[in-house]
mmCIF file of C-alpha atoms in Angstrom:
data_model
loop_
_atom_site.group_PDB
_atom_site.id
_atom_site.type_symbol
_atom_site.label_atom_id
_atom_site.label_comp_id
_atom_site.label_asym_id
_atom_site.label_seq_id
_atom_site.Cartn_x
_atom_site.Cartn_y
_atom_site.Cartn_z
ATOM 1 C CA UNK A 88 68.508 22.224 25.811
ATOM 2 C CA UNK A 89 72.313 22.379 26.023
ATOM 3 C CA UNK A 90 73.882 22.477 22.595
ATOM 4 C CA UNK A 91 76.325 19.595 22.068
ATOM 5 C CA UNK A 92 79.891 20.366 20.972
ATOM 6 C CA UNK A 93 80.188 17.110 19.031
ATOM 7 C CA UNK A 94 77.828 14.548 17.567
ATOM 8 C CA UNK A 95 77.819 10.991 16.240
ATOM 9 C CA UNK A 96 77.706 10.921 12.457
ATOM 10 C CA UNK A 97 78.366 8.965 9.288
ATOM 11 C CA UNK A 98 81.565 10.823 8.503
ATOM 12 C CA UNK A 99 83.230 11.178 5.092
ATOM 13 C CA UNK A 100 86.531 9.341 4.888
ATOM 14 C CA UNK A 101 87.805 11.405 1.953
ATOM 15 C CA UNK A 102 87.552 14.996 0.752
ATOM 16 C CA UNK A 103 87.270 16.638 -2.646
ATOM 17 C CA UNK A 104 86.235 14.894 -5.856
ATOM 18 C CA UNK A 105 86.898 11.378 -7.092
ATOM 19 C CA UNK A 106 89.739 10.957 -9.594
ATOM 20 C CA UNK A 107 87.636 8.742 -11.904
ATOM 21 C CA UNK A 108 83.931 8.436 -12.826
ATOM 22 C CA UNK A 109 81.844 6.932 -10.037
ATOM 23 C CA UNK A 110 79.073 4.320 -10.379
ATOM 24 C CA UNK A 111 75.505 5.051 -9.354
ATOM 25 C CA UNK A 112 75.749 2.449 -6.588
ATOM 26 C CA UNK A 113 79.140 1.387 -5.177
ATOM 27 C CA UNK A 114 79.924 -2.171 -4.118
ATOM 28 C CA UNK A 115 80.259 -0.991 -0.503
ATOM 29 C CA UNK A 116 79.955 2.235 1.476
ATOM 30 C CA UNK A 117 82.700 1.257 3.910
ATOM 31 C CA UNK A 118 85.506 2.870 1.827
ATOM 32 C CA UNK A 119 83.666 6.191 1.910
ATOM 33 C CA UNK A 120 81.970 6.441 5.328
ATOM 34 C CA UNK A 121 82.781 5.718 8.953
ATOM 35 C CA UNK A 122 80.742 6.036 12.139
ATOM 36 C CA UNK A 123 82.552 8.653 14.201
ATOM 37 C CA UNK A 124 82.193 11.432 16.731
ATOM 38 C CA UNK A 125 82.625 14.710 14.836
ATOM 39 C CA UNK A 126 82.862 18.299 15.951
ATOM 40 C CA UNK A 127 79.678 20.378 15.784
ATOM 41 C CA UNK A 128 80.621 24.011 15.059
ATOM 42 C CA UNK A 129 79.001 26.893 16.874
ATOM 43 C CA UNK A 130 76.117 28.304 14.806
ATOM 44 C CA UNK A 131 77.116 31.437 12.938
ATOM 45 C CA UNK A 132 74.760 34.364 12.324
ATOM 46 C CA UNK A 133 71.491 33.071 10.899
ATOM 47 C CA UNK A 134 72.332 29.418 11.565
ATOM 48 C CA UNK A 135 70.558 26.780 13.667
ATOM 49 C CA UNK A 136 71.463 23.468 15.270
ATOM 50 C CA UNK A 137 69.002 20.650 14.601
ATOM 51 C CA UNK A 138 68.483 17.425 16.510
ATOM 52 C CA UNK A 139 67.933 15.083 13.563
ATOM 53 C CA UNK A 140 64.930 12.740 13.613
ATOM 54 C CA UNK A 141 65.266 11.124 10.199
ATOM 55 C CA UNK A 142 67.272 11.568 6.983
ATOM 56 C CA UNK A 143 66.803 9.844 3.615
ATOM 57 C CA UNK A 144 69.337 8.227 1.300
ATOM 58 C CA UNK A 145 68.978 9.834 -2.140
ATOM 59 C CA UNK A 146 70.789 8.835 -5.350
ATOM 60 C CA UNK A 147 72.647 12.146 -5.132
ATOM 61 C CA UNK A 148 73.946 11.126 -1.688
ATOM 62 C CA UNK A 149 75.517 7.990 -3.146
ATOM 63 C CA UNK A 150 77.282 9.994 -5.839
ATOM 64 C CA UNK A 151 78.397 12.580 -3.288
ATOM 65 C CA UNK A 152 79.995 10.190 -0.782
ATOM 66 C CA UNK A 153 82.016 8.681 -3.667
ATOM 67 C CA UNK A 154 83.164 12.121 -4.832
ATOM 68 C CA UNK A 155 81.160 12.038 -8.051
ATOM 69 C CA UNK A 156 78.663 14.831 -7.332
ATOM 70 C CA UNK A 157 78.798 18.489 -8.340
ATOM 71 C CA UNK A 158 80.222 19.735 -5.060
ATOM 72 C CA UNK A 159 83.341 18.618 -3.166
ATOM 73 C CA UNK A 160 83.329 16.450 -0.065
ATOM 74 C CA UNK A 161 84.780 17.689 3.227
ATOM 75 C CA UNK A 162 86.763 14.961 4.943
ATOM 76 C CA UNK A 163 85.566 14.307 8.492
ATOM 77 C CA UNK A 164 82.184 16.000 7.953
ATOM 78 C CA UNK A 165 78.831 14.198 8.112
ATOM 79 C CA UNK A 166 77.275 13.083 4.808
ATOM 80 C CA UNK A 167 73.572 13.423 3.944
ATOM 81 C CA UNK A 168 71.878 16.242 2.053
ATOM 82 C CA UNK A 169 68.487 16.571 3.775
ATOM 83 C CA UNK A 170 66.434 15.537 6.767
ATOM 84 C CA UNK A 171 63.880 16.447 9.408
ATOM 85 C CA UNK A 172 64.425 17.339 13.028
ATOM 86 C CA UNK A 173 63.854 19.805 15.849
ATOM 87 C CA UNK A 174 65.753 23.080 16.159
ATOM 88 C CA UNK A 175 67.546 23.192 19.519
ATOM 89 C CA UNK A 176 69.725 26.310 19.143
ATOM 90 C CA UNK A 177 70.111 29.331 16.908
ATOM 91 C CA UNK A 178 72.115 32.497 16.359
ATOM 92 C CA UNK A 179 70.143 35.617 15.523
ATOM 93 C CA UNK A 180 66.435 36.563 15.529
ATOM 94 C CA UNK A 181 65.371 34.432 12.540
ATOM 95 C CA UNK A 182 67.243 31.407 13.876
ATOM 96 C CA UNK A 183 66.070 31.775 17.453
ATOM 97 C CA UNK A 184 62.455 32.008 16.299
ATOM 98 C CA UNK A 185 62.757 28.408 15.074
ATOM 99 C CA UNK A 186 63.917 26.927 18.380
ATOM 100 C CA UNK A 187 61.594 24.092 19.382
ATOM 101 C CA UNK A 188 60.066 23.796 15.909
ATOM 102 C CA UNK A 189 60.101 20.679 13.721
ATOM 103 C CA UNK A 190 61.637 21.542 10.351
ATOM 104 C CA UNK A 191 62.723 20.013 7.066
ATOM 105 C CA UNK A 192 66.235 21.132 6.195
ATOM 106 C CA UNK A 193 69.196 20.903 3.859
ATOM 107 C CA UNK A 194 72.514 20.363 5.619
ATOM 108 C CA UNK A 195 74.408 23.461 4.548
ATOM 109 C CA UNK A 196 76.757 23.624 7.552
ATOM 110 C CA UNK A 197 77.098 19.905 8.219
ATOM 111 C CA UNK A 198 75.440 16.793 6.785
ATOM 112 C CA UNK A 199 72.130 15.258 7.862
ATOM 113 C CA UNK A 200 73.377 11.707 8.530
ATOM 114 C CA UNK A 201 74.126 12.596 12.126
ATOM 115 C CA UNK A 202 72.456 13.041 15.495
ATOM 116 C CA UNK A 203 72.801 16.799 15.092
ATOM 117 C CA UNK A 204 73.231 19.062 12.082
ATOM 118 C CA UNK A 205 74.118 22.698 11.457
ATOM 119 C CA UNK A 206 72.318 24.638 8.737
ATOM 120 C CA UNK A 207 70.980 28.031 7.690
ATOM 121 C CA UNK A 208 67.701 29.116 9.230
ATOM 122 C CA UNK A 209 66.641 30.706 5.934
ATOM 123 C CA UNK A 210 66.314 27.320 4.228
ATOM 124 C CA UNK A 211 64.586 25.492 7.088
ATOM 125 C CA UNK A 212 60.933 24.697 6.437
ATOM 126 C CA UNK A 213 58.645 24.765 9.509
ATOM 127 C CA UNK A 214 56.294 21.831 9.152
ATOM 128 C CA UNK A 215 52.556 21.334 9.257
ATOM 129 C CA UNK A 216 51.584 18.839 11.977
ATOM 130 C CA UNK A 217 49.891 16.617 9.376
ATOM 131 C CA UNK A 218 53.178 16.025 7.498
ATOM 132 C CA UNK A 219 54.684 12.770 8.757
ATOM 133 C CA UNK A 220 58.379 12.488 9.579
ATOM 134 C CA UNK A 221 59.056 10.142 6.651
ATOM 135 C CA UNK A 222 57.541 12.689 4.252
ATOM 136 C CA UNK A 223 59.208 15.628 6.001
ATOM 137 C CA UNK A 224 62.649 13.982 5.857
ATOM 138 C CA UNK A 225 62.411 13.785 2.062
ATOM 139 C CA UNK A 226 60.450 17.017 1.576
ATOM 140 C CA UNK A 227 63.060 19.009 -0.321
ATOM 141 C CA UNK A 228 65.214 17.140 -2.855
ATOM 142 C CA UNK A 229 62.655 14.922 -4.605
ATOM 143 C CA UNK A 230 59.437 16.950 -4.170
ATOM 144 C CA UNK A 231 60.927 20.290 -5.221
ATOM 145 C CA UNK A 232 62.622 18.577 -8.162
ATOM 146 C CA UNK A 233 59.256 17.077 -9.170
ATOM 147 C CA UNK A 234 57.575 20.484 -9.118
ATOM 148 C CA UNK A 235 60.425 22.115 -11.046
ATOM 149 C CA UNK A 236 60.516 19.401 -13.719
ATOM 150 C CA UNK A 237 56.765 19.462 -14.304
ATOM 151 C CA UNK A 238 57.086 23.235 -14.533
ATOM 152 C CA UNK A 239 59.789 22.708 -17.177
ATOM 153 C CA UNK A 240 57.337 20.566 -19.199
ATOM 154 C CA UNK A 241 54.721 23.319 -19.099
ATOM 155 C CA UNK A 242 57.279 25.973 -20.043
ATOM 156 C CA UNK A 243 58.145 23.890 -23.118
ATOM 157 C CA UNK A 244 54.504 24.092 -24.201
ATOM 158 C CA UNK A 245 54.066 20.333 -24.164
ATOM 159 C CA UNK A 246 50.988 18.604 -22.774
ATOM 160 C CA UNK A 247 52.672 15.184 -22.817
ATOM 161 C CA UNK A 248 56.091 13.948 -21.702
ATOM 162 C CA UNK A 249 58.174 10.873 -20.965
ATOM 163 C CA UNK A 250 59.639 10.233 -17.513
ATOM 164 C CA UNK A 251 62.045 7.344 -17.018
ATOM 165 C CA UNK A 252 62.978 5.636 -13.735
ATOM 166 C CA UNK A 253 59.276 6.234 -13.161
ATOM 167 C CA UNK A 254 59.040 3.645 -10.391
ATOM 168 C CA UNK A 255 61.353 5.660 -8.141
ATOM 169 C CA UNK A 256 60.059 7.926 -5.396
ATOM 170 C CA UNK A 257 60.708 10.981 -7.559
ATOM 171 C CA UNK A 258 59.121 9.346 -10.603
ATOM 172 C CA UNK A 259 55.925 8.635 -8.715
ATOM 173 C CA UNK A 260 55.777 12.191 -7.396
ATOM 174 C CA UNK A 261 56.064 13.478 -10.966
ATOM 175 C CA UNK A 262 53.277 11.162 -12.165
ATOM 176 C CA UNK A 263 50.829 12.287 -9.500
ATOM 177 C CA UNK A 264 51.579 15.970 -9.991
ATOM 178 C CA UNK A 265 51.302 15.701 -13.773
ATOM 179 C CA UNK A 266 47.892 14.049 -13.524
ATOM 180 C CA UNK A 267 46.634 16.824 -11.247
ATOM 181 C CA UNK A 268 48.057 19.453 -13.620
ATOM 182 C CA UNK A 269 46.202 17.923 -16.581
ATOM 183 C CA UNK A 270 49.369 16.658 -18.289
ATOM 184 C CA UNK A 271 49.930 13.289 -19.956
ATOM 185 C CA UNK A 272 52.855 11.492 -18.299
ATOM 186 C CA UNK A 273 54.247 8.412 -20.047
ATOM 187 C CA UNK A 274 56.212 6.277 -17.599
ATOM 188 C CA UNK A 275 59.309 4.356 -18.682
ATOM 189 C CA UNK A 276 60.732 1.610 -16.482
ATOM 190 C CA UNK A 277 63.509 -0.925 -17.056
ATOM 191 C CA UNK A 278 61.783 -4.007 -15.624
ATOM 192 C CA UNK A 279 58.152 -5.101 -15.612
ATOM 193 C CA UNK A 280 56.112 -5.562 -12.463
ATOM 194 C CA UNK A 281 55.111 -2.042 -11.472
ATOM 195 C CA UNK A 282 52.883 -1.181 -14.439
ATOM 196 C CA UNK A 283 49.545 -1.121 -12.599
ATOM 197 C CA UNK A 284 50.984 0.769 -9.627
ATOM 198 C CA UNK A 285 52.306 3.478 -11.958
ATOM 199 C CA UNK A 286 49.009 3.727 -13.822
ATOM 200 C CA UNK A 287 47.320 4.164 -10.449
ATOM 201 C CA UNK A 288 49.918 6.814 -9.545
ATOM 202 C CA UNK A 289 49.003 8.896 -12.593
ATOM 203 C CA UNK A 290 50.762 7.522 -15.684
ATOM 204 C CA UNK A 291 48.776 7.591 -18.913
ATOM 205 C CA UNK A 292 50.873 4.693 -20.234
ATOM 206 C CA UNK A 293 53.787 2.571 -19.018
ATOM 207 C CA UNK A 294 56.609 1.338 -21.277
ATOM 208 C CA UNK A 295 59.167 -1.294 -20.234
ATOM 209 C CA UNK A 296 62.480 -0.611 -21.980
ATOM 210 C CA UNK A 297 63.801 -4.180 -21.588
ATOM 211 C CA UNK A 298 60.850 -5.780 -23.397
ATOM 212 C CA UNK A 299 61.019 -6.821 -27.058
ATOM 213 C CA UNK A 300 58.055 -4.664 -28.035
ATOM 214 C CA UNK A 301 59.465 -1.465 -26.520
ATOM 215 C CA UNK A 302 60.305 0.245 -29.830
ATOM 216 C CA UNK A 303 56.894 -0.477 -31.391
ATOM 217 C CA UNK A 304 55.051 0.595 -28.235
ATOM 218 C CA UNK A 305 57.105 3.775 -28.149
ATOM 219 C CA UNK A 306 56.188 4.655 -31.732
ATOM 220 C CA UNK A 307 52.490 4.092 -30.979
ATOM 221 C CA UNK A 308 52.606 6.278 -27.847
ATOM 222 C CA UNK A 309 54.469 9.051 -29.675
ATOM 223 C CA UNK A 310 51.934 8.968 -32.507
ATOM 224 C CA UNK A 311 49.023 9.205 -30.063
ATOM 225 C CA UNK A 312 50.323 11.724 -27.497
ATOM 226 C CA UNK A 313 53.160 13.604 -29.272
ATOM 227 C CA UNK A 314 55.328 14.062 -26.141
ATOM 228 C CA UNK A 315 57.973 16.775 -26.581
ATOM 229 C CA UNK A 316 59.815 16.533 -23.252
ATOM 230 C CA UNK A 317 61.848 13.649 -21.866
ATOM 231 C CA UNK A 318 62.627 13.802 -18.127
ATOM 232 C CA UNK A 319 65.668 11.592 -17.706
ATOM 233 C CA UNK A 320 67.260 10.186 -14.548
ATOM 234 C CA UNK A 321 69.042 7.306 -16.310
ATOM 235 C CA UNK A 322 71.167 8.517 -19.227
ATOM 236 C CA UNK A 323 71.492 5.173 -21.034
ATOM 237 C CA UNK A 324 71.265 4.123 -24.680
ATOM 238 C CA UNK A 325 67.549 3.342 -24.408
ATOM 239 C CA UNK A 326 67.003 6.936 -23.305
ATOM 240 C CA UNK A 327 68.937 8.317 -26.265
ATOM 241 C CA UNK A 328 67.045 6.078 -28.693
ATOM 242 C CA UNK A 329 63.759 7.230 -27.154
ATOM 243 C CA UNK A 330 64.759 10.861 -27.560
ATOM 244 C CA UNK A 331 65.679 10.426 -31.231
ATOM 245 C CA UNK A 332 62.264 8.831 -31.840
ATOM 246 C CA UNK A 333 60.478 11.914 -30.463
ATOM 247 C CA UNK A 334 58.962 14.675 -32.646
ATOM 248 C CA UNK A 335 60.426 17.999 -33.789
ATOM 249 C CA UNK A 336 61.326 20.384 -30.987
ATOM 250 C CA UNK A 337 61.840 17.661 -28.384
ATOM 251 C CA UNK A 338 63.695 18.535 -25.165
ATOM 252 C CA UNK A 339 65.793 15.996 -23.248
ATOM 253 C CA UNK A 340 66.081 17.174 -19.619
ATOM 254 C CA UNK A 341 68.788 15.234 -17.771
ATOM 255 C CA UNK A 342 68.668 15.324 -13.976
ATOM 256 C CA UNK A 343 70.434 12.061 -13.043
ATOM 257 C CA UNK A 344 72.764 9.357 -14.349
ATOM 258 C CA UNK A 345 71.629 6.029 -12.969
ATOM 259 C CA UNK A 346 73.321 4.207 -15.830
ATOM 260 C CA UNK A 347 77.084 3.681 -15.646
ATOM 261 C CA UNK A 348 77.258 3.438 -19.471
ATOM 262 C CA UNK A 349 77.066 6.694 -21.422
ATOM 263 C CA UNK A 350 74.775 6.657 -24.496
ATOM 264 C CA UNK A 351 75.896 7.167 -28.091
ATOM 265 C CA UNK A 352 74.259 10.108 -29.858
ATOM 266 C CA UNK A 353 73.730 8.517 -33.254
ATOM 267 C CA UNK A 354 71.514 11.068 -35.015
ATOM 268 C CA UNK A 355 73.259 14.417 -34.602
ATOM 269 C CA UNK A 356 71.397 15.892 -37.568
ATOM 270 C CA UNK A 357 68.255 16.078 -35.440
ATOM 271 C CA UNK A 358 69.800 18.903 -33.421
ATOM 272 C CA UNK A 359 70.193 20.889 -36.630
ATOM 273 C CA UNK A 360 67.103 20.006 -38.624
ATOM 274 C CA UNK A 361 64.551 19.086 -35.939
ATOM 275 C CA UNK A 362 65.367 21.762 -33.321
ATOM 276 C CA UNK A 363 66.060 19.202 -30.586
ATOM 277 C CA UNK A 364 67.938 20.100 -27.416
ATOM 278 C CA UNK A 365 69.584 18.386 -24.448
ATOM 279 C CA UNK A 366 69.723 20.308 -21.182
ATOM 280 C CA UNK A 367 70.520 19.639 -17.554
ATOM 281 C CA UNK A 368 68.609 20.294 -14.360
ATOM 282 C CA UNK A 369 70.162 20.680 -10.887
ATOM 283 C CA UNK A 370 67.971 21.644 -7.934
ATOM 284 C CA UNK A 371 70.928 23.391 -6.290
ATOM 285 C CA UNK A 372 70.831 25.945 -9.109
ATOM 286 C CA UNK A 373 67.060 26.110 -9.577
ATOM 287 C CA UNK A 374 66.211 26.743 -5.921
ATOM 288 C CA UNK A 375 68.324 29.870 -5.276
ATOM 289 C CA UNK A 376 67.425 31.262 -8.711
ATOM 290 C CA UNK A 377 63.679 31.063 -8.045
ATOM 291 C CA UNK A 378 61.985 34.236 -6.813
ATOM 292 C CA UNK A 379 61.231 34.198 -3.051
ATOM 293 C CA UNK A 380 57.478 34.191 -3.630
ATOM 294 C CA UNK A 381 57.863 31.239 -6.021
ATOM 295 C CA UNK A 382 59.871 29.259 -3.455
ATOM 296 C CA UNK A 383 57.215 29.913 -0.798
ATOM 297 C CA UNK A 384 54.431 28.845 -3.156
ATOM 298 C CA UNK A 385 56.244 25.631 -4.133
ATOM 299 C CA UNK A 386 57.048 24.702 -0.516
ATOM 300 C CA UNK A 387 53.423 25.347 0.460
ATOM 301 C CA UNK A 388 52.240 23.192 -2.452
ATOM 302 C CA UNK A 389 54.583 20.351 -1.481
ATOM 303 C CA UNK A 390 53.469 20.345 2.159
ATOM 304 C CA UNK A 391 49.804 20.391 1.147
ATOM 305 C CA UNK A 392 50.283 17.401 -1.151
ATOM 306 C CA UNK A 393 51.895 15.344 1.621
ATOM 307 C CA UNK A 394 49.451 16.508 4.304
ATOM 308 C CA UNK A 395 46.474 15.613 2.090
ATOM 309 C CA UNK A 396 47.859 12.198 1.141
ATOM 310 C CA UNK A 397 48.213 13.021 -2.572
ATOM 311 C CA UNK A 398 51.910 12.299 -2.152
ATOM 312 C CA UNK A 399 53.405 9.685 0.140
ATOM 313 C CA UNK A 400 56.974 8.561 0.758
ATOM 314 C CA UNK A 401 57.449 4.812 0.396
ATOM 315 C CA UNK A 402 59.947 3.591 2.992
ATOM 316 C CA UNK A 403 61.946 0.417 2.387
ATOM 317 C CA UNK A 404 63.898 0.459 5.663
ATOM 318 C CA UNK A 405 64.734 2.553 8.698
ATOM 319 C CA UNK A 406 68.321 2.173 9.899
ATOM 320 C CA UNK A 407 70.194 3.507 12.913
ATOM 321 C CA UNK A 408 73.599 5.113 12.377
ATOM 322 C CA UNK A 409 75.421 1.948 13.399
ATOM 323 C CA UNK A 410 73.353 -0.135 10.945
ATOM 324 C CA UNK A 411 73.611 2.239 7.999
ATOM 325 C CA UNK A 412 77.025 1.581 6.416
ATOM 326 C CA UNK A 413 76.307 -2.133 5.975
ATOM 327 C CA UNK A 414 72.530 -1.840 5.637
ATOM 328 C CA UNK A 415 71.900 0.949 3.112
ATOM 329 C CA UNK A 416 72.833 -0.862 -0.112
ATOM 330 C CA UNK A 417 70.928 -4.130 0.614
ATOM 331 C CA UNK A 418 67.837 -2.103 1.567
ATOM 332 C CA UNK A 419 68.084 -0.022 -1.611
ATOM 333 C CA UNK A 420 68.398 -3.169 -3.698
ATOM 334 C CA UNK A 421 64.875 -4.241 -2.703
ATOM 335 C CA UNK A 422 63.422 -1.338 -4.698
ATOM 336 C CA UNK A 423 60.717 -0.984 -2.065
ATOM 337 C CA UNK A 424 61.206 2.717 -1.438
ATOM 338 C CA UNK A 425 63.414 5.178 0.423
ATOM 339 C CA UNK A 426 65.994 4.077 2.954
ATOM 340 C CA UNK A 427 65.782 6.283 6.035
ATOM 341 C CA UNK A 428 68.505 6.859 8.601
ATOM 342 C CA UNK A 429 67.203 7.454 12.133
ATOM 343 C CA UNK A 430 70.045 8.851 14.225
#
């Protein structure tokens, strides 16, 4: 196949970082993205060109396009952190060996919200035939984060933990993995309606933070299970209050900020007298720091869980590139699952 010199993409209108804090979900994506024909660089040593089949919209993508993520935007480059597609060209032995293979990938050279993407062969994951495209498109960011966070719980020596935003795709992956690892996962959600689905997914209990009985239910769950880790994607006041209600030695692991309102830390003495800690988790640091054999084992585990049906990606909508700018936010608002872009 002839390698294209340019490709259609959802291109970033601005570069660098935002000058002010960004919301989790903007009012519109039109100020940040445009559908455009962008240049596709020649693959450098160890790089491949991928014909993209499908790419998900992750919360981190929404922060990134606004300039609120931990790495700068490049104006005129395609957005989108991950996807699935077929390798059509490569530079070097490792890259050329992937030509014709279906792979999950992170867009290290260019973004994934495009018909073609450039990335490093070393981080492409050749896929088992039983892994569906929807699962393969979202194989890296959420699943590897789920494995790493459950690993963090075990490292803390806790057999029970809280996970908020538990109804999200990542939350459900964590629940299922925790159940299989023999851990007690207590799901926290902001609105009722998904309780039974989360119990079926692996939660030992489900708490709804907006309900009047939340504080009393929390105390009862803490007394019964003694959770010492809080996996937090929200970062709101309810999360802080939950953390301060937890036992000695509790760890608050922040990996997202879905709330636009920062919490107040009202009981600072707990950090001194109860040995409590707040820490952050970023997959972009965890992944390169992991030993090669550990990365291989985790990737194998993730593929096996999707191939066996233990994990499944819920899809709310599939959008073409020309539908995406106007269609992503309404589809996300349904809460029905991942929004997928199909270039």
